[in-house]
């Protein structure tokens, strides 16, 4: 679970992970990076992908609402193109783009894509892009890459049981991902592409670009909020601003869900495709999941060890959630800070890869709280765990409002 205190500028380290000394800068670099935080010195930020564009002046402009935030860029693109996107007829297929939402159950964009495809009698095609440069830019560990690839195999099999093909491709240059996805949609005769929003800066800008470029090619690109239980921007402080402190934000989060309980309604899995999809997309059904990029690969022994520690897929996620709610959650408040007690849900990897939605976890926890429907009453362990889940929303709200 997330830590109790958010450290936005500091670096937490353990005694066993002492960093290398900061590298020496050349004089020519001083002006460009004088406002950069310590993470640059310790290579936590890769300048191949993230130039030192941020300055104190630019931060002040964000805070004063003088320049557009990436989330605002995407939301504006979606709003300004809505009527044109709605006017596009459904053609031969509908596509769902999986990102950090590797599940069939309670997946908003997948549900929307399936519903549209079924209503027009066309197949649903699913897509996932492996990006070695994104892995490098986001400092994604080989262990996590391995978990994602194993989860994709489970997901491919689950979708195949519904006659839905999942196509997974490695795109080596991250800037070419939008054009490659548009090319694939055109190849499949798809007129509509759905995806859930990722809240990192590059990803928000990428989806804004794809929204507009899609229209130029007759493709309606729809990006929806799904990762958070409450979408970023929905909660405002008394002064009308984004909360910067967790405790009052959490009270507002709980009050909002009490007033809008529909946000805890869960989405059904996709409907089966027409049986003819098996033959029509035979090549996709037979295409294997790619191997990990060379710089993110594990040895066979490591793969086996982590497979036993972290079995992949949404079925495992739900099994862990069931066991936690049945056996551990009641004492969670008292035991959560003692690792040896093995008292936590061990679901973080599933939340981060999207094999389990935060919405499902909150909804199930509320249902387990048999004495009340309130999120902040009843069993102390359940109350505490729900508040811990809320931290995940809080971090994303902070990220979208203060992208610097």
Coordinates of C-alpha atoms in Angstrom, one line a residue:
X1 CA 0.0 0.0 0.0
X2 CA 1.1 3.6 -0.4
X3 CA 3.1 5.2 2.3
X4 CA 1.3 7.4 4.8
X5 CA 3.2 10.6 3.8
X6 CA 3.7 11.8 0.3
X7 CA 7.2 13.0 -0.4
X8 CA 7.0 14.9 -3.6
X9 CA 10.6 16.2 -3.8
X10 CA 12.6 13.9 -1.5
X11 CA 14.2 10.5 -2.2
X12 CA 13.6 7.6 0.2
X13 CA 16.5 5.2 0.4
X14 CA 17.4 2.1 2.4
X15 CA 20.7 1.4 3.9
X16 CA 21.3 -1.3 1.3
X17 CA 20.7 1.1 -1.6
X18 CA 23.4 3.8 -1.2
X19 CA 23.5 5.8 -4.5
X20 CA 26.6 6.6 -6.4
X21 CA 27.9 10.2 -5.8
X22 CA 26.4 12.8 -8.0
X23 CA 28.1 13.2 -11.4
X24 CA 29.9 16.5 -12.1
X25 CA 28.1 18.8 -14.4
X26 CA 29.8 20.7 -17.3
X27 CA 29.5 24.5 -17.0
X28 CA 27.3 24.5 -20.1
X29 CA 24.7 22.4 -18.3
X30 CA 24.3 24.7 -15.3
X31 CA 21.8 27.1 -16.7
X32 CA 19.6 24.4 -18.1
X33 CA 19.4 22.2 -15.0
X34 CA 20.0 24.7 -12.1
X35 CA 16.4 24.1 -10.9
X36 CA 16.5 20.4 -11.3
X37 CA 15.9 18.2 -8.2
X38 CA 18.4 15.6 -6.9
X39 CA 16.9 12.8 -8.9
X40 CA 18.7 14.0 -12.0
X41 CA 22.1 13.7 -10.3
X42 CA 21.3 10.1 -9.4
X43 CA 19.9 9.1 -12.9
X44 CA 16.4 8.7 -11.6
X45 CA 15.4 10.9 -14.6
X46 CA 16.6 9.9 -18.0
X47 CA 17.4 13.0 -20.0
X48 CA 17.1 11.0 -23.3
X49 CA 13.3 11.2 -22.7
X50 CA 12.8 14.1 -20.3
X51 CA 14.7 17.3 -21.1
X52 CA 15.1 19.9 -18.3
X53 CA 12.2 21.9 -19.5
X54 CA 10.8 22.7 -16.0
X55 CA 11.8 25.9 -14.2
X56 CA 10.6 27.8 -11.2
X57 CA 8.9 30.2 -13.6
X58 CA 7.1 27.5 -15.4
X59 CA 6.0 25.9 -12.1
X60 CA 4.5 29.2 -11.1
X61 CA 2.6 29.4 -14.4
X62 CA 1.1 26.0 -13.8
X63 CA 0.0 27.0 -10.3
X64 CA -1.5 30.3 -11.5
X65 CA -3.4 28.5 -14.3
X66 CA -1.5 30.5 -17.0
X67 CA -0.5 27.4 -19.0
X68 CA -2.5 24.3 -19.9
X69 CA -2.0 21.2 -17.9
X70 CA -1.6 17.9 -19.9
X71 CA -4.9 16.6 -18.5
X72 CA -6.6 19.8 -19.7
X73 CA -5.0 19.3 -23.1
X74 CA -6.6 15.8 -23.4
X75 CA -9.9 16.8 -21.9
X76 CA -10.1 19.8 -24.4
X77 CA -9.3 17.5 -27.3
X78 CA -12.0 15.1 -26.3
X79 CA -14.6 17.8 -25.8
X80 CA -13.8 19.7 -28.9
X81 CA -14.0 16.6 -31.1
X82 CA -17.0 15.0 -29.4
X83 CA -19.6 15.8 -32.0
X84 CA -17.3 14.8 -34.9
X85 CA -16.4 11.5 -33.2
X86 CA -20.1 10.7 -32.5
X87 CA -20.9 11.3 -36.1
X88 CA -18.5 8.5 -37.3
X89 CA -20.3 5.3 -38.3
X90 CA -19.2 2.0 -37.0
X91 CA -17.4 0.1 -39.7
X92 CA -15.9 -3.3 -39.7
X93 CA -14.5 -3.5 -36.1
X94 CA -14.1 -1.7 -32.8
X95 CA -10.7 -1.7 -31.0
X96 CA -9.9 -1.5 -27.3
X97 CA -6.3 -0.5 -26.4
X98 CA -5.1 -2.1 -23.2
X99 CA -2.5 -0.2 -21.2
X100 CA -2.4 -0.4 -17.4
X101 CA -5.8 -2.0 -17.3
X102 CA -5.0 -5.7 -18.0
X103 CA -8.4 -7.2 -17.0
X104 CA -11.7 -8.1 -18.6
X105 CA -13.8 -7.4 -15.4
X106 CA -14.7 -3.8 -14.4
X107 CA -12.9 -2.2 -17.2
X108 CA -14.8 0.9 -18.4
X109 CA -13.2 1.5 -21.8
X110 CA -13.3 -2.2 -22.6
X111 CA -17.0 -2.4 -21.6
X112 CA -17.8 0.6 -23.8
X113 CA -15.9 -0.9 -26.8
X114 CA -17.7 -4.2 -26.4
X115 CA -21.1 -2.6 -26.0
X116 CA -20.6 -0.6 -29.2
X117 CA -19.3 -3.6 -31.2
X118 CA -22.2 -5.8 -30.0
X119 CA -24.8 -3.2 -30.8
X120 CA -23.6 -3.0 -34.4
X121 CA -22.9 -6.7 -34.9
X122 CA -19.1 -6.2 -35.5
X123 CA -16.1 -7.9 -33.7
X124 CA -14.1 -6.4 -30.9
X125 CA -10.3 -6.5 -31.4
X126 CA -8.0 -5.8 -28.4
X127 CA -4.5 -4.4 -28.6
X128 CA -1.5 -3.9 -26.4
X129 CA 1.8 -2.1 -27.3
X130 CA 5.1 -3.1 -25.7
X131 CA 7.4 -0.1 -25.7
X132 CA 11.0 -0.7 -24.6
X133 CA 11.6 3.1 -24.5
X134 CA 8.6 3.6 -22.3
X135 CA 10.0 0.9 -20.0
X136 CA 13.3 2.8 -19.9
X137 CA 11.8 6.2 -19.5
X138 CA 9.6 5.1 -16.6
X139 CA 12.4 3.1 -15.0
X140 CA 10.2 -0.1 -15.2
X141 CA 11.9 -3.0 -13.6
X142 CA 12.5 -6.3 -15.4
X143 CA 10.4 -8.0 -12.7
X144 CA 7.4 -5.8 -13.5
X145 CA 7.9 -6.3 -17.3
X146 CA 7.9 -10.1 -16.7
X147 CA 4.7 -9.8 -14.7
X148 CA 3.0 -7.8 -17.4
X149 CA 4.0 -10.2 -20.1
X150 CA 2.8 -13.2 -18.1
X151 CA -0.5 -11.4 -17.4
X152 CA -0.9 -10.6 -21.1
X153 CA -0.7 -14.4 -21.8
X154 CA -3.5 -15.0 -19.3
X155 CA -5.5 -12.1 -20.7
X156 CA -5.1 -13.4 -24.3
X157 CA -6.4 -16.8 -23.2
X158 CA -9.4 -15.3 -21.4
X159 CA -10.3 -13.1 -24.4
X160 CA -9.9 -16.1 -26.7
X161 CA -12.5 -17.9 -24.7
X162 CA -14.8 -15.1 -25.8
X163 CA -13.6 -15.3 -29.4
X164 CA -11.9 -11.9 -29.0
X165 CA -8.4 -11.6 -30.4
X166 CA -5.6 -9.8 -28.5
X167 CA -2.8 -8.4 -30.6
X168 CA 0.5 -7.6 -28.8
X169 CA 3.3 -5.8 -30.7
X170 CA 6.6 -4.3 -29.7
X171 CA 7.2 -0.8 -31.0
X172 CA 10.8 0.2 -30.4
X173 CA 10.4 4.0 -30.8
X174 CA 7.9 5.4 -28.4
X175 CA 7.1 8.5 -30.5
X176 CA 5.8 6.3 -33.3
X177 CA 3.2 4.5 -31.1
X178 CA 0.3 6.8 -32.1
X179 CA 0.8 6.4 -35.8
X180 CA 1.3 2.6 -35.5
X181 CA -2.0 2.2 -33.6
X182 CA -3.8 4.3 -36.2
X183 CA -2.3 2.1 -38.9
X184 CA -3.5 -1.0 -37.2
X185 CA -7.0 0.4 -36.8
X186 CA -7.0 1.2 -40.4
X187 CA -5.8 -2.2 -41.4
X188 CA -8.5 -3.9 -39.3
X189 CA -11.2 -1.6 -40.7
X190 CA -11.9 -0.1 -37.3
X191 CA -13.7 3.2 -36.9
X192 CA -13.6 3.5 -33.1
X193 CA -10.8 3.1 -30.6
X194 CA -11.3 3.1 -26.9
X195 CA -8.8 3.3 -24.1
X196 CA -8.6 4.2 -20.4
X197 CA -6.6 7.4 -19.4
X198 CA -3.1 7.1 -18.0
X199 CA -2.2 10.2 -16.0
X200 CA 1.5 10.6 -16.7
X201 CA 2.4 13.7 -18.6
X202 CA 3.6 12.1 -21.9
X203 CA 0.7 9.7 -22.0
X204 CA -1.9 12.5 -21.6
X205 CA -0.3 14.5 -24.4
X206 CA -0.1 11.3 -26.5
X207 CA -3.8 10.6 -26.2
X208 CA -4.7 14.2 -27.0
X209 CA -2.6 14.0 -30.1
X210 CA -4.2 10.7 -31.1
X211 CA -7.7 12.1 -30.5
X212 CA -7.2 14.8 -33.2
X213 CA -5.0 12.7 -35.6
X214 CA -7.6 9.9 -35.4
X215 CA -10.3 12.2 -36.8
X216 CA -8.1 13.0 -39.8
X217 CA -8.2 9.3 -40.6
X218 CA -11.9 8.7 -39.9
X219 CA -11.2 7.1 -36.5
X220 CA -13.0 8.1 -33.3
X221 CA -10.5 7.9 -30.4
X222 CA -12.3 7.9 -27.0
X223 CA -10.2 8.1 -23.8
X224 CA -12.1 7.7 -20.5
X225 CA -11.4 8.0 -16.8
X226 CA -11.2 4.6 -15.1
X227 CA -8.0 4.2 -13.1
X228 CA -9.2 6.4 -10.3
X229 CA -12.4 5.7 -8.3
X230 CA -13.0 9.5 -8.5
X231 CA -11.7 11.2 -11.5
X232 CA -9.0 13.9 -11.1
X233 CA -10.5 17.4 -11.0
X234 CA -13.8 16.3 -9.4
X235 CA -12.8 17.3 -5.9
X236 CA -12.2 21.0 -4.9
X237 CA -11.2 22.6 -1.6
X238 CA -13.3 25.4 -0.1
X239 CA -11.3 27.9 -2.1
X240 CA -12.0 26.0 -5.3
X241 CA -8.5 24.5 -5.7
X242 CA -7.0 21.1 -5.8
X243 CA -6.3 19.7 -2.3
X244 CA -2.7 19.4 -1.5
X245 CA -3.2 17.7 1.9
X246 CA -4.4 14.1 2.1
X247 CA -6.7 14.2 5.1
X248 CA -9.2 16.9 4.0
X249 CA -9.0 15.4 0.4
X250 CA -9.9 12.0 1.8
X251 CA -12.9 13.4 3.6
X252 CA -14.0 15.0 0.4
X253 CA -13.4 11.8 -1.5
X254 CA -15.6 9.8 0.8
X255 CA -18.3 12.4 0.9
X256 CA -18.3 12.5 -2.9
X257 CA -18.8 8.7 -3.2
X258 CA -21.5 8.8 -0.6
X259 CA -23.3 11.4 -2.7
X260 CA -22.5 9.7 -6.0
X261 CA -22.7 5.9 -5.2
X262 CA -22.9 5.1 -8.9
X263 CA -19.1 5.6 -9.1
X264 CA -18.8 2.3 -7.3
X265 CA -20.9 0.4 -9.9
X266 CA -18.9 -2.2 -11.7
X267 CA -18.6 -2.9 -15.4
X268 CA -19.4 -6.3 -16.9
X269 CA -16.8 -8.2 -18.9
X270 CA -17.0 -7.9 -22.7
X271 CA -19.6 -9.9 -24.6
X272 CA -18.4 -12.7 -26.9
X273 CA -17.5 -12.0 -30.5
X274 CA -19.3 -13.6 -33.4
X275 CA -17.9 -17.1 -33.9
X276 CA -16.7 -16.0 -37.4
X277 CA -14.0 -13.9 -35.6
X278 CA -11.9 -17.0 -35.0
X279 CA -11.3 -17.5 -38.7
X280 CA -11.3 -13.9 -39.7
X281 CA -8.6 -13.0 -37.1
X282 CA -6.8 -16.4 -37.1
X283 CA -3.4 -14.7 -37.5
X284 CA -3.9 -12.6 -34.4
X285 CA -5.2 -15.5 -32.3
X286 CA -2.0 -17.4 -33.3
X287 CA 0.4 -14.6 -32.7
X288 CA 2.4 -15.2 -29.5
X289 CA 3.1 -12.7 -26.7
X290 CA 6.5 -11.1 -27.5
X291 CA 9.6 -11.7 -25.3
X292 CA 10.8 -9.0 -22.9
X293 CA 13.2 -6.4 -24.4
X294 CA 16.8 -7.4 -23.9
X295 CA 17.5 -4.8 -21.3
X296 CA 14.4 -5.9 -19.3
X297 CA 14.8 -9.7 -19.4
X298 CA 15.2 -12.1 -16.5
X299 CA 17.1 -15.4 -16.4
X300 CA 15.0 -18.6 -16.5
X301 CA 15.7 -19.1 -12.8
X302 CA 14.4 -15.6 -12.0
X303 CA 11.3 -16.1 -14.1
X304 CA 10.4 -19.2 -12.3
X305 CA 11.0 -17.7 -8.9
X306 CA 8.9 -14.6 -9.6
X307 CA 6.2 -16.7 -11.2
X308 CA 5.8 -18.6 -8.0
X309 CA 5.8 -15.4 -5.9
X310 CA 3.5 -13.4 -8.2
X311 CA 1.2 -15.5 -10.3
X312 CA -0.2 -13.3 -13.1
X313 CA -3.7 -12.3 -14.1
X314 CA -7.0 -11.0 -12.8
X315 CA -8.1 -14.4 -11.5
X316 CA -5.1 -14.4 -9.1
X317 CA -5.9 -10.8 -8.1
X318 CA -9.5 -11.6 -7.2
X319 CA -8.4 -14.7 -5.3
X320 CA -6.0 -12.6 -3.2
X321 CA -8.8 -10.0 -2.7
X322 CA -11.2 -12.7 -1.6
X323 CA -8.7 -14.2 0.9
X324 CA -7.8 -10.8 2.3
X325 CA -11.4 -9.7 2.9
X326 CA -12.3 -13.1 4.4
X327 CA -9.3 -13.6 6.6
X328 CA -7.2 -10.5 7.2
X329 CA -9.0 -7.2 6.7
X330 CA -10.7 -7.1 10.1
X331 CA -7.4 -6.8 11.9
X332 CA -5.7 -4.7 9.2
X333 CA -5.6 -1.5 11.2
X334 CA -3.6 -3.2 14.0
X335 CA -1.3 -5.5 12.0
X336 CA -0.6 -3.6 8.7
X337 CA 2.7 -2.2 9.8
X338 CA 4.3 -5.5 10.8
X339 CA 5.6 -7.2 7.6
X340 CA 6.3 -10.5 9.4
X341 CA 2.5 -10.8 10.2
X342 CA 1.7 -11.2 6.5
X343 CA -1.4 -9.2 7.1
X344 CA -1.7 -7.0 4.0
X345 CA -3.6 -7.7 0.8
X346 CA -0.4 -8.1 -1.4
X347 CA -2.3 -6.5 -4.3
X348 CA -0.1 -3.6 -5.2
X349 CA 1.3 -5.3 -8.3
X350 CA -2.3 -6.0 -9.4
X351 CA -3.4 -2.4 -8.9
X352 CA -0.3 -1.1 -10.8
X353 CA -0.8 -3.4 -13.8
X354 CA -4.6 -3.1 -13.7
X355 CA -5.5 -6.7 -13.2
X356 CA -7.7 -5.4 -10.4
X357 CA -9.4 -2.0 -10.4
X358 CA -9.4 0.2 -7.3
X359 CA -13.2 0.6 -7.9
X360 CA -13.7 -3.2 -7.5
X361 CA -11.6 -3.2 -4.3
X362 CA -13.5 -0.4 -2.7
X363 CA -16.8 -1.8 -3.7
X364 CA -15.9 -5.3 -2.4
X365 CA -14.6 -3.9 0.9
X366 CA -17.8 -1.9 1.4
X367 CA -19.8 -5.0 0.8
X368 CA -17.7 -6.9 3.4
X369 CA -18.5 -4.2 6.0
X370 CA -21.8 -5.8 6.9
X371 CA -22.8 -3.2 9.6
X372 CA -22.9 -0.2 7.3
X373 CA -22.8 1.0 3.7
X374 CA -20.6 4.0 4.7
X375 CA -17.0 4.0 3.7
X376 CA -15.8 5.7 6.9
X377 CA -17.8 3.7 9.5
X378 CA -18.2 0.2 10.8
X379 CA -15.2 -2.3 10.9
X380 CA -12.0 -0.4 11.7
X381 CA -9.9 -2.7 9.5
X382 CA -12.1 -2.1 6.5
X383 CA -12.3 1.6 7.1
X384 CA -8.5 1.8 7.2
X385 CA -8.0 -0.3 4.1
X386 CA -10.4 1.9 2.1
X387 CA -8.5 5.0 3.2
X388 CA -5.3 3.3 2.0
X389 CA -6.9 2.6 -1.4
X390 CA -7.8 6.3 -1.5
X391 CA -4.1 7.2 -1.4
X392 CA -3.8 5.8 -5.0
X393 CA -6.4 8.3 -6.2
X394 CA -4.8 11.1 -4.3
X395 CA -1.4 10.7 -5.9
X396 CA -3.0 10.8 -9.4
X397 CA -5.0 13.9 -8.5
X398 CA -1.8 15.6 -7.4
X399 CA 0.1 14.4 -10.5
X400 CA -2.5 15.7 -12.9
X401 CA -2.9 19.1 -11.2
X402 CA 0.8 19.7 -10.5
X403 CA 2.5 17.9 -13.4
X404 CA 5.8 19.7 -12.5

